[in-house]
Each structure stands twice: as structure tokens, then as C-alpha cells.
Short mmCIF file of C-alpha atoms in Angstrom, two decimals:
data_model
loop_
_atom_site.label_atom_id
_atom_site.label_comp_id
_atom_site.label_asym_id
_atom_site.label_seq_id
_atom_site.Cartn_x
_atom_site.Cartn_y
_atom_site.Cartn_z
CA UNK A 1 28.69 19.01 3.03
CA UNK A 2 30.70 16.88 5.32
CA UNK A 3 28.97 14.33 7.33
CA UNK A 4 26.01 13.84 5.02
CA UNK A 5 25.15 11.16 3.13
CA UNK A 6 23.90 11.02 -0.52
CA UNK A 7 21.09 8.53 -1.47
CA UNK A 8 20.72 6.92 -4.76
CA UNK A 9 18.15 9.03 -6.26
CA UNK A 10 16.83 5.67 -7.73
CA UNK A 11 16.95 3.48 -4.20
CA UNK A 12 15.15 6.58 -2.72
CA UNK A 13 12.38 6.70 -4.99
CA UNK A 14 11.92 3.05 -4.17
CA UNK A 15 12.31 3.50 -0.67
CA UNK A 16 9.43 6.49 -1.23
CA UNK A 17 7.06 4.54 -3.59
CA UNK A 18 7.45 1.32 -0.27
CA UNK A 19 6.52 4.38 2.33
CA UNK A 20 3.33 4.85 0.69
CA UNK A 21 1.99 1.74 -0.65
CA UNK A 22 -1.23 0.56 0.26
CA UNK A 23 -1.58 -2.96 1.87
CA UNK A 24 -2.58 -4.84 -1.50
CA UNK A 25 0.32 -3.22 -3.58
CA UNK A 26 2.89 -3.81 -0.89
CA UNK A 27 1.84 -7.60 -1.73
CA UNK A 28 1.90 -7.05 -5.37
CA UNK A 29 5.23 -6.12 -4.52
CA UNK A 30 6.43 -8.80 -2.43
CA UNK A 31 5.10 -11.42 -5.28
CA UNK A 32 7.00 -9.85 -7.76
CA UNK A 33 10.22 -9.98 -5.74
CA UNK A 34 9.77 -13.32 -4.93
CA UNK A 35 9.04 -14.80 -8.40
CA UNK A 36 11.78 -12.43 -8.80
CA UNK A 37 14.05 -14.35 -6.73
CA UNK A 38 12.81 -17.87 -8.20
CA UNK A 39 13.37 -16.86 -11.89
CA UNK A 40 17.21 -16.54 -10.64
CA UNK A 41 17.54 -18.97 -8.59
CA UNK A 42 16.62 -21.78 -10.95
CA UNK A 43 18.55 -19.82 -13.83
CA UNK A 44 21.84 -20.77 -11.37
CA UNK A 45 20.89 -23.76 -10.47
CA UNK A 46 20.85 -24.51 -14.58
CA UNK A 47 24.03 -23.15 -14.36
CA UNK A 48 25.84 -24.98 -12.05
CA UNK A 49 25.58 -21.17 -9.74
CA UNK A 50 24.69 -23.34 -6.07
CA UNK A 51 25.93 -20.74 -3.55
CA UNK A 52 23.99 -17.88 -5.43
CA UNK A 53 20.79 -20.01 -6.39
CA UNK A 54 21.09 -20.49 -1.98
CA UNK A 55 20.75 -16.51 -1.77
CA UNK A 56 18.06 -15.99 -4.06
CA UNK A 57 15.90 -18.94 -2.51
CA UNK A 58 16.60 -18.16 1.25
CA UNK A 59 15.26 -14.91 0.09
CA UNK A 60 12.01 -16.52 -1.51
CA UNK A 61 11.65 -18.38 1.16
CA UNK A 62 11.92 -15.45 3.51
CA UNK A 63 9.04 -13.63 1.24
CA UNK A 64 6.72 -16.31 0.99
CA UNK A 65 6.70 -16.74 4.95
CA UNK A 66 5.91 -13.16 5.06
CA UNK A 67 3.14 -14.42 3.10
CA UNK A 68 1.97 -16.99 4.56
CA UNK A 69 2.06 -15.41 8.24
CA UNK A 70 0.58 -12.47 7.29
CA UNK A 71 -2.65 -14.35 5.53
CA UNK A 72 -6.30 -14.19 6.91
CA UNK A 73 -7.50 -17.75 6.35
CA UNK A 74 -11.00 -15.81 8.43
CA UNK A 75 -10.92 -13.55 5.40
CA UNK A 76 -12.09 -15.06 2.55
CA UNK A 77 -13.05 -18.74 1.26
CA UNK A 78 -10.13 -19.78 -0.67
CA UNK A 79 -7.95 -18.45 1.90
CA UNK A 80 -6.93 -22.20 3.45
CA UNK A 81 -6.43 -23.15 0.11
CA UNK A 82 -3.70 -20.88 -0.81
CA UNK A 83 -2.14 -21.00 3.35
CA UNK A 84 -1.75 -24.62 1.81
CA UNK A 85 -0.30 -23.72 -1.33
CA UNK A 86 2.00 -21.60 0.10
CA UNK A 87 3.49 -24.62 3.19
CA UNK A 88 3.85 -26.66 -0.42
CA UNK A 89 5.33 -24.21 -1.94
CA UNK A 90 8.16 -23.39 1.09
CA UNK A 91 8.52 -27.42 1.30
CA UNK A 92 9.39 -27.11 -2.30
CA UNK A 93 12.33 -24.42 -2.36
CA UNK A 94 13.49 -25.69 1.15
CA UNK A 95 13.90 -28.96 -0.81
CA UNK A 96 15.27 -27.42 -4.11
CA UNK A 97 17.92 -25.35 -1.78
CA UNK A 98 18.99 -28.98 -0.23
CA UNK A 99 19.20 -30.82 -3.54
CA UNK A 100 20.12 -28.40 -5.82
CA UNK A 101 17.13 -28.72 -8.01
CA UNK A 102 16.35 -26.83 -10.59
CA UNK A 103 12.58 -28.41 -11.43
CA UNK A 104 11.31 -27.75 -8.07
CA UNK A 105 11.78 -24.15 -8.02
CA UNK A 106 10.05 -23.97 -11.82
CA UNK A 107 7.09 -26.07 -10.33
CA UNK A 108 6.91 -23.60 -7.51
CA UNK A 109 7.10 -20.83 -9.62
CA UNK A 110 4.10 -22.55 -11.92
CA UNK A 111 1.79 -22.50 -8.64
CA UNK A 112 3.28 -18.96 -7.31
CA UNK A 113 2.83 -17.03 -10.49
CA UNK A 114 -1.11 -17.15 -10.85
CA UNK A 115 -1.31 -16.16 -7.44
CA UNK A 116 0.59 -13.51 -8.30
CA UNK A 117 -0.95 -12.25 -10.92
CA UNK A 118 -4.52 -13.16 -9.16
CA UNK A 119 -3.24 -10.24 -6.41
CA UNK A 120 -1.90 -8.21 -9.52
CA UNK A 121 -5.65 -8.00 -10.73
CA UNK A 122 -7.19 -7.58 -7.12
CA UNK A 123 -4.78 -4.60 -6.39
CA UNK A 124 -5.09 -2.72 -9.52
CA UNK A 125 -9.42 -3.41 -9.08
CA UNK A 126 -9.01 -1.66 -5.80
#
């Protein structure tokens, strides 16, 4: 038909599986994107790849203030704790963007990825 538009049966059904998500596996999501992101990043940055490492930690960055701004620190004991680790954790990549470092975005991905897998746990518990 003229005029319409075909989707990528793939991006739709991720574009489907986002419409219905519940609120813990929309962060399960959002963690795995952004170690994701940080996994590629420092693979450029090892690779000499600055201008594309930039992308993928702008991105991160952009995930991880989702995060943070969306977190209850009323909701649960630990909650300041891991507001905390995740300011560190932007400080980090903003500084690994700026100096092209490598080591900074595995050490954020070292803090990042038990979290991660912490929310992994809590999700699939639900």
C-alpha cells in the first residue's frame, strides 16, 4: 500500500515486549542496556575508537540518570547507598568520557553489574 510504513518485525516485538513491561523488568532492562553500553565503550576505548566509546557512554550516562532520578531512597534501607553508588558511578564515566579511560569504565562496570544482577533476581522473584 502506498503511504504505509513497514516495521521491523524484530524492532516491533521490542517495541511490544517495552509496552508491557512491568516497572521492575523495565529496570532489568535499562541495566542491561547500560552495562550494555559500558562493555562497548571500554572495548573502543582499548581500541583507540574515542568518538564511538563518547556515544556509548553519553548513553550510559543518560541510563544511569534515569536511574538515579527515578530511585526511592524512602523505599528501602540500602536505597542511599546505591543513590551514592550511582553519583560515583556517573562521576566515573563523565571522567572516563574526558580522559579517554578505559579502567574507569571497567571499575564502573565492576560496581554496576551486581546491582544489576541484584535487580535481575528481585524482578524475576516478583
Amino acid at each position: 500500500m502506498l503511504g504505509t510504513t513497514q516495521r521491523n518485525p524484530i524492532e516491533e516485538m521490542r517495541r511490544r515486549e517495552l509496552l508491557t513491561a512491568t516497572p521492575a523488568q523495565l529496570t532489568v532492562k535499562l541495566f542491561q542496556r547500560l552495562i550494555l553500553d559500558l562493555h562497548r565503550a571500554a572495548t573502543d576505548l582499548q581500541q583507540g575508537q574515542t568518538g564511538t566509546a563518547s556515544g556509548h557512554l553519553i548513553h550510559a550516562q543518560s541510563i544511569l540518570s534515569e536511574l538515579d532520578g527515578t530511585l526511592d531512597v524512602n523505599a528501602w534501607a540500602g536505597a542511599a547507598d546505591l543513590k551514592s553508588v550511582y553519583a560515583f558511578c556517573l562521576q566515573t564515566i563523565s571522567a572516563a568520557n574526558q580522559n579517554s579511560d578505559a579502567h574507569a569504565v571497567l571499575r564502573a562496570i565492576e560496581l554496576l553489574t551486581p546491582v544489576s544482577e541484584a535487580f535481575e533476581q528481585a524482578a524475576k522473584a516478583a
